[in-house]
Short mmCIF file of C-alpha atoms in Angstrom, two decimals:
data_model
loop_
_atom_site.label_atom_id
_atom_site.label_comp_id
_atom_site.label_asym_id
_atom_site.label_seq_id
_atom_site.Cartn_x
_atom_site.Cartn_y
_atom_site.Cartn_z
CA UNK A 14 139.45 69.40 59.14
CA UNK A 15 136.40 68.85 56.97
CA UNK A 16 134.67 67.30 59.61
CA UNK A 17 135.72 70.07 61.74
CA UNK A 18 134.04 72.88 59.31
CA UNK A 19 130.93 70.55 58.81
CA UNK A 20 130.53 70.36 62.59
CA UNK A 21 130.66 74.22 63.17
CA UNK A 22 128.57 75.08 60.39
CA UNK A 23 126.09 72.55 61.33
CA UNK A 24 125.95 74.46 64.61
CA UNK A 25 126.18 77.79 63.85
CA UNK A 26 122.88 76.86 61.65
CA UNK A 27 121.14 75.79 64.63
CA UNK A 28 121.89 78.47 66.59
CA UNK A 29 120.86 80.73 63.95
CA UNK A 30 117.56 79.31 63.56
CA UNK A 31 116.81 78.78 67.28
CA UNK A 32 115.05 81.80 67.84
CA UNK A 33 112.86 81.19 65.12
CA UNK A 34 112.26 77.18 66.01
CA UNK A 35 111.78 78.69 69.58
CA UNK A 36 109.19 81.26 68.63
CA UNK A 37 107.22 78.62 66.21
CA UNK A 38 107.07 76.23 69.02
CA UNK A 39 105.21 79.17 71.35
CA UNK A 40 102.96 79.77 68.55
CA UNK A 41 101.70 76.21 68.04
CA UNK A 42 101.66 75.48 72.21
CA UNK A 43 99.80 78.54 72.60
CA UNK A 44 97.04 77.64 69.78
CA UNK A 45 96.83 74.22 70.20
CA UNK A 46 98.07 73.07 73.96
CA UNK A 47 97.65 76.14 76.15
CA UNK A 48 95.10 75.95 79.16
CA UNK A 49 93.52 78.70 77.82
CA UNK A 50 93.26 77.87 74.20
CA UNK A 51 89.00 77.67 74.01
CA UNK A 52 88.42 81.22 75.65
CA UNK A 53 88.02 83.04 72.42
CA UNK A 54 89.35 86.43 71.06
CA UNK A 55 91.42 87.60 68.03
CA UNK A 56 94.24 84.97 66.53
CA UNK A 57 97.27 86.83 66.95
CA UNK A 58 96.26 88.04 70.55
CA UNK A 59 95.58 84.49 72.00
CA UNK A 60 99.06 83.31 70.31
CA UNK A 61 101.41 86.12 70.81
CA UNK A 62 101.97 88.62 73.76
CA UNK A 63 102.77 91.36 71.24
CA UNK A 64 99.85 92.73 70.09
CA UNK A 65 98.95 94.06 73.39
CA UNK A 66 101.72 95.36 74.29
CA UNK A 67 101.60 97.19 71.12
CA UNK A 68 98.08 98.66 71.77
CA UNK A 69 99.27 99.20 75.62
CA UNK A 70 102.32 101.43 74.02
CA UNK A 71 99.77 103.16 71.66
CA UNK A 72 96.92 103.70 74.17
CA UNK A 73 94.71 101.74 72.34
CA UNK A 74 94.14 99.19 75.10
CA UNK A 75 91.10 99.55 76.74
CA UNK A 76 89.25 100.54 73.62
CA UNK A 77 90.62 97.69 71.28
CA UNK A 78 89.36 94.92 74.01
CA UNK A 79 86.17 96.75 74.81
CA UNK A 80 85.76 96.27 70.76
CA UNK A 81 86.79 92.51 70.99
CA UNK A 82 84.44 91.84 73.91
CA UNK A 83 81.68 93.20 72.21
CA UNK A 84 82.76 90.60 69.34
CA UNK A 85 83.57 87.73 71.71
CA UNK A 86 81.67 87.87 74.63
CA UNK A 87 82.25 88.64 78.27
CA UNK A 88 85.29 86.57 78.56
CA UNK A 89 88.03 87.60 76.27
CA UNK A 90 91.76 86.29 76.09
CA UNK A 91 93.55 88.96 75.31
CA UNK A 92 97.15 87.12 75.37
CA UNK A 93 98.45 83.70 75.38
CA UNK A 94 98.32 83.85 79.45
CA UNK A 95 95.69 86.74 80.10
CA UNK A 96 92.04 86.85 80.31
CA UNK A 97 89.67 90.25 80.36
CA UNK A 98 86.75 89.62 81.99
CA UNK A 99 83.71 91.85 81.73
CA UNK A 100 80.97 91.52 84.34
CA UNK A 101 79.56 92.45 88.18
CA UNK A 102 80.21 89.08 89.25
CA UNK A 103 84.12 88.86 87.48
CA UNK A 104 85.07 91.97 89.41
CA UNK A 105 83.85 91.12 93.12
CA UNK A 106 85.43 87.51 92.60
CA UNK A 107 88.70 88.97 91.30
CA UNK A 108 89.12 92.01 92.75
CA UNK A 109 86.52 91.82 95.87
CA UNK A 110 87.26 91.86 100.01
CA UNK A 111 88.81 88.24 101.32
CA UNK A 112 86.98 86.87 104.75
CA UNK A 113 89.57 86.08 107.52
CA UNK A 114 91.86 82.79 106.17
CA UNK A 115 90.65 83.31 102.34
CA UNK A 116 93.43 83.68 100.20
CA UNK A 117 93.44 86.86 97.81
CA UNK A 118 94.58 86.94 94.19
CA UNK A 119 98.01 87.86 93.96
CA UNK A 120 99.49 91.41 92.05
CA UNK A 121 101.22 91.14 88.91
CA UNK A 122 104.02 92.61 89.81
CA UNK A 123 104.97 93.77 86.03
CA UNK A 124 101.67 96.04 86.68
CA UNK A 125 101.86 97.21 90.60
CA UNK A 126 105.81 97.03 90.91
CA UNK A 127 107.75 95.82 88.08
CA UNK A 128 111.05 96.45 90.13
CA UNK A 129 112.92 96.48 93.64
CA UNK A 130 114.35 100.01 92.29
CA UNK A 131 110.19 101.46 93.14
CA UNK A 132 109.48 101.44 96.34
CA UNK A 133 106.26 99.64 97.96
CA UNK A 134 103.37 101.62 98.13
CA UNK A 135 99.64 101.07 99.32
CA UNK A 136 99.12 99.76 95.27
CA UNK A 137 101.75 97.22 96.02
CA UNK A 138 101.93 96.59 99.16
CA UNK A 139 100.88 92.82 100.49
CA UNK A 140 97.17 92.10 101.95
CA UNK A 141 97.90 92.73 106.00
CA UNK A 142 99.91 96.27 105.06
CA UNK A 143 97.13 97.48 102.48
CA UNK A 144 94.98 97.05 104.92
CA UNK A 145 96.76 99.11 107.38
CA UNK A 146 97.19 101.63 105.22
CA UNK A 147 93.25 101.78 103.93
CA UNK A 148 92.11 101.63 107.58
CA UNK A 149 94.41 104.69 108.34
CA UNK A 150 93.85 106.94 105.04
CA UNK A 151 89.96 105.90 105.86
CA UNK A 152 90.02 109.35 107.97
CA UNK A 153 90.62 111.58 105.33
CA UNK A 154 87.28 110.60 103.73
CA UNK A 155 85.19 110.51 106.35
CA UNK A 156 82.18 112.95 106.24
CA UNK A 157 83.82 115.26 108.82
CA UNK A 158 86.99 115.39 106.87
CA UNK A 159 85.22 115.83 103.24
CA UNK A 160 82.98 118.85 105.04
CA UNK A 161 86.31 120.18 106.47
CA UNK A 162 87.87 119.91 102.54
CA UNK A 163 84.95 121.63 101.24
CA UNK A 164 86.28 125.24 100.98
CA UNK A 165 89.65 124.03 99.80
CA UNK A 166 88.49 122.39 96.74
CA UNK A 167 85.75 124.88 96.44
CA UNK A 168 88.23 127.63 96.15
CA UNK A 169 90.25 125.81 93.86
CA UNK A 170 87.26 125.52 91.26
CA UNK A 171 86.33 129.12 91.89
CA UNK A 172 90.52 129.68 90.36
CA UNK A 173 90.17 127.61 87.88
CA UNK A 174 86.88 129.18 86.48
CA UNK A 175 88.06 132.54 86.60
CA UNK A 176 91.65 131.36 85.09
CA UNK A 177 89.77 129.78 81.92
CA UNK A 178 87.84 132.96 81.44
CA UNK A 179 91.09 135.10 81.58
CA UNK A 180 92.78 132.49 79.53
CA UNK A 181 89.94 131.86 76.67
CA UNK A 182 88.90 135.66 76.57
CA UNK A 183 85.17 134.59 77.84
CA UNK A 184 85.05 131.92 75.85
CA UNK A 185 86.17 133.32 72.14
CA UNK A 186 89.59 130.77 72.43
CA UNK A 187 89.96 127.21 72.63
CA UNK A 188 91.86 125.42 75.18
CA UNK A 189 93.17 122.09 76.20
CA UNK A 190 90.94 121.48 78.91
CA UNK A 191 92.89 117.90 79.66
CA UNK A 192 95.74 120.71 80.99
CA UNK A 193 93.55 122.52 83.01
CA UNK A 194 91.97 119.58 84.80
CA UNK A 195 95.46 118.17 85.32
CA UNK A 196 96.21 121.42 87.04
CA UNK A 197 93.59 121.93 89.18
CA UNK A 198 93.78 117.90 90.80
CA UNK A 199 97.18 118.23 91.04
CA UNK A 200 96.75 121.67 93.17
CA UNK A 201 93.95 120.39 94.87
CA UNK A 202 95.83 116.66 95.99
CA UNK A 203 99.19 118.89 96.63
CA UNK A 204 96.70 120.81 99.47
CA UNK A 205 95.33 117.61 100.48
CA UNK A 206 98.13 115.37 100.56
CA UNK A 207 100.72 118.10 101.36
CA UNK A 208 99.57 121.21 103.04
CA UNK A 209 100.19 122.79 99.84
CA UNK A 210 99.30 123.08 95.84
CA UNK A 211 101.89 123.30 93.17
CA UNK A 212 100.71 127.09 91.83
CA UNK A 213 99.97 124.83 88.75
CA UNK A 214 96.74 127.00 88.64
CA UNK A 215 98.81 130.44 89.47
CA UNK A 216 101.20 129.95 86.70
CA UNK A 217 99.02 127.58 84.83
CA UNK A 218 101.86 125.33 83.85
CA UNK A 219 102.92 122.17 85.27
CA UNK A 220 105.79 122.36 88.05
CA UNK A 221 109.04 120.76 87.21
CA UNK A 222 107.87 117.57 89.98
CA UNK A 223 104.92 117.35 88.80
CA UNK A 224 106.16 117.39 84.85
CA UNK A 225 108.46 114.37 85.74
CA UNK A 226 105.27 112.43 86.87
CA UNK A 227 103.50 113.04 83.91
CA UNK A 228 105.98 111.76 81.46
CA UNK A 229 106.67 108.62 83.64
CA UNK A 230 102.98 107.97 83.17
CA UNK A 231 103.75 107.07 79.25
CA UNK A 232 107.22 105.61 79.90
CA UNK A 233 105.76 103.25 82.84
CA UNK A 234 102.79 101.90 80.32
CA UNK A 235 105.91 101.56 77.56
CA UNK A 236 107.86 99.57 80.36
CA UNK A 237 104.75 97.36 81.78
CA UNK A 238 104.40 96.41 78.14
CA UNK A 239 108.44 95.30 77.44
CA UNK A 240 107.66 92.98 80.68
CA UNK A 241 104.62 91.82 78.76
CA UNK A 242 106.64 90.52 76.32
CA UNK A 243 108.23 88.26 78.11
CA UNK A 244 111.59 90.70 78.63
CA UNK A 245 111.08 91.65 82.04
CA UNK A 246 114.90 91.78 82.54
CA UNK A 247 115.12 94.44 79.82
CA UNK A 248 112.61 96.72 81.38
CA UNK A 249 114.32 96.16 84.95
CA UNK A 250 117.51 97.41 83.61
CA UNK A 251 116.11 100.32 81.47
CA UNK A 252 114.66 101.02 85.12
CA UNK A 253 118.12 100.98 86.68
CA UNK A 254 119.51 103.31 83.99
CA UNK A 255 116.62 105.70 84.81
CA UNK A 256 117.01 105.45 89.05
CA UNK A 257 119.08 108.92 89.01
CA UNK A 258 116.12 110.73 88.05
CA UNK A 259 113.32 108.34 90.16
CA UNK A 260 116.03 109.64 92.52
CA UNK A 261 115.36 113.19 92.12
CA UNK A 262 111.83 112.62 92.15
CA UNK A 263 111.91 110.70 95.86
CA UNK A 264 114.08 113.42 97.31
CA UNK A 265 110.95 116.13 96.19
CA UNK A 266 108.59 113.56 97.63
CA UNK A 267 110.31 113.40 100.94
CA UNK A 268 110.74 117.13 101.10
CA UNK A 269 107.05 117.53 100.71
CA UNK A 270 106.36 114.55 103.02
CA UNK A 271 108.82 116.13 105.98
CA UNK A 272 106.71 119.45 105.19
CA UNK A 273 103.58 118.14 106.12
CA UNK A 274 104.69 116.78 108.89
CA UNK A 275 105.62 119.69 110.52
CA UNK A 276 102.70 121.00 109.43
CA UNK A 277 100.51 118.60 111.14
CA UNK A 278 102.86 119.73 114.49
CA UNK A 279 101.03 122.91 114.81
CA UNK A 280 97.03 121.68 114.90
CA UNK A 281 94.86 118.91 113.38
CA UNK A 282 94.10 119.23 109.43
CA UNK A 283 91.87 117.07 108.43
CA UNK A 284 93.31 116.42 104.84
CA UNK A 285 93.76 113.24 103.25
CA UNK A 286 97.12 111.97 105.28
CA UNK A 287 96.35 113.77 108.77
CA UNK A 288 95.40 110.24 110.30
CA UNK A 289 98.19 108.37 108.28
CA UNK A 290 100.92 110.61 109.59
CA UNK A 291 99.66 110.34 112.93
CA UNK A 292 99.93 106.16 112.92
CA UNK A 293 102.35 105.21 110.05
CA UNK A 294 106.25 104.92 110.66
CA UNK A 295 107.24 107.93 108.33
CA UNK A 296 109.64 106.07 106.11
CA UNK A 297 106.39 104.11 104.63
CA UNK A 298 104.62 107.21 104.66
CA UNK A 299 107.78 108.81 102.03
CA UNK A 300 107.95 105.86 99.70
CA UNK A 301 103.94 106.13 99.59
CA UNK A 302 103.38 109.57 98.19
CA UNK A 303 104.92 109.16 94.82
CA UNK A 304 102.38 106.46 93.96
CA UNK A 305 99.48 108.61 95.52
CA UNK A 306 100.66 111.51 92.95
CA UNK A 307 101.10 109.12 89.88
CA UNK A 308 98.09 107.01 90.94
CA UNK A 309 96.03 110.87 91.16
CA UNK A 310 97.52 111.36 87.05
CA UNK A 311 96.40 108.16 85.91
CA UNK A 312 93.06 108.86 86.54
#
């Protein structure tokens, strides 16, 4: 019996201490044996994936590594697996156009599409459908189309000048002009994309959709960050428990989707989608439009 109570305490103190052991042993490996280990940046960051994903969930990110690379140099490791790189030639050999039979770097998918809950879109979508897609939206900006777009946006501006004077009494009151910007891209993509704005302008408030976008800006960075960590699982099912309301958001998308369709019917518009609806099976075209909003807000 004693040996019994020995054994079980024995392992009930090595399973207590296993996380700790565990976590020690990524410390030193990171430090000392990593492939990465000479790039330079601050301790904690080339150890641990933490600190980043704190900064990401503060929105801190960009401006603590533009610090650090002023301290480090060009090439920073900003976790015990990540490098920032800061130059012309970094960004065409990373993120540049692949000749015929060159392989391309591959999307992290805890960045582009961190689960099979989100649909593909053209951010996520492989090499041979991006392509597609680019080669088909490439109408929309062509010099006929932006001409065409002219008055739209024009007019647009033209409400939102008059709608800050009304709003700031000429000038006398302060306003958050983040809001008003918001509100006039969002009209001006919803005419682009859609055949029509969100009166985010008229009303000057955000529409219910396009409220639900902006929040899931802050809770996708909070999400990419948990993956960071290592506990991708974690975020995947905090995804699952939040699919009722992505839900909600895909069946607005597809309304708006199925209305500019129709609208397309009657005449050419030479918007951002008109040569995309024309080519592209409409079930991609659906899955696609969330991303363009979101993509549009993170800018």
């Amino acid at each position: 019996m004693g040996f019994l109570s020995a054994l079980v305490s024995h392992v009930a103190t090595v399973v207590a201490f296993a996380p700790l052991i565990y976590l020690i042993f990524c410390l030193v490996y990171n430090y000392f044996l990593h492939p990465l280990r000479d790039y330079p940046g601050p301790l904690f960051w080339r150890i641990s994936p933490f600190p980043r994903a704190w900064a990401q969930c503060r929105g801190t990110l960009v401006f603590d590594v533009a610090r650090f690379q002023r301290r480090y140099g060009p090439v920073l490791r900003i976790g015990p697996s990540e490098l920032a790189f800061v130059s012309d030639e970094a960004w065409k050999n990373i993120y540049g156009h692949r000749g015929v039979g060159e392989e391309e770097n591959p999307k992290d998918l805890r960045f582009y599409r961190l689960s099979n809950h989100i649909p593909h879109s053209i951010l996520s979508a492989g090499r041979a459908e991006h392509g597609l897609l680019r080669r088909q939206l490439a109408s929309g900006f062509s010099e006929r189309s932006l001409r065409g777009q002219e008055d739209i946006i024009g007019g647009y501006v033209d409400l939102l000048v008059r709608r800050l004077r009304e709003n700031s009494d000429n000038g006398k009151t302060a306003l958050n002009m983040r809001e008003w910007y918001n509100w006039t891209t969002f009209d001006i993509i919803g005419n682009l994309g859609f055949g029509s704005d969100f009166q985010c302008l008229e009303k000057t408030t955000y529409s219910p959709w396009i409220r639900v976008i902006t929040d899931s800006i802050k809770q996708g960075a909070w999400l990419q960050a948990i993956a960071y960590t290592g506990l991708e699982g974690v975020a995947r099912w905090i995804i699952s428990l939040a699919m009722a309301s992505f839900q909600g958001h895909q069946t607005l998308s597809r309304n708006k989707v199925e209305q500019r369709i129709q609208l397309g019917k009657q005449g050419e518009r030479l918007d951002f989608l008109d040569g995309l609806i024309k080519q592209v099976r409409v079930s991609f075209t659906k899955a696609d439009q969330s991303t363009s909003m979101t993509a549009d807000e993170d800018r």
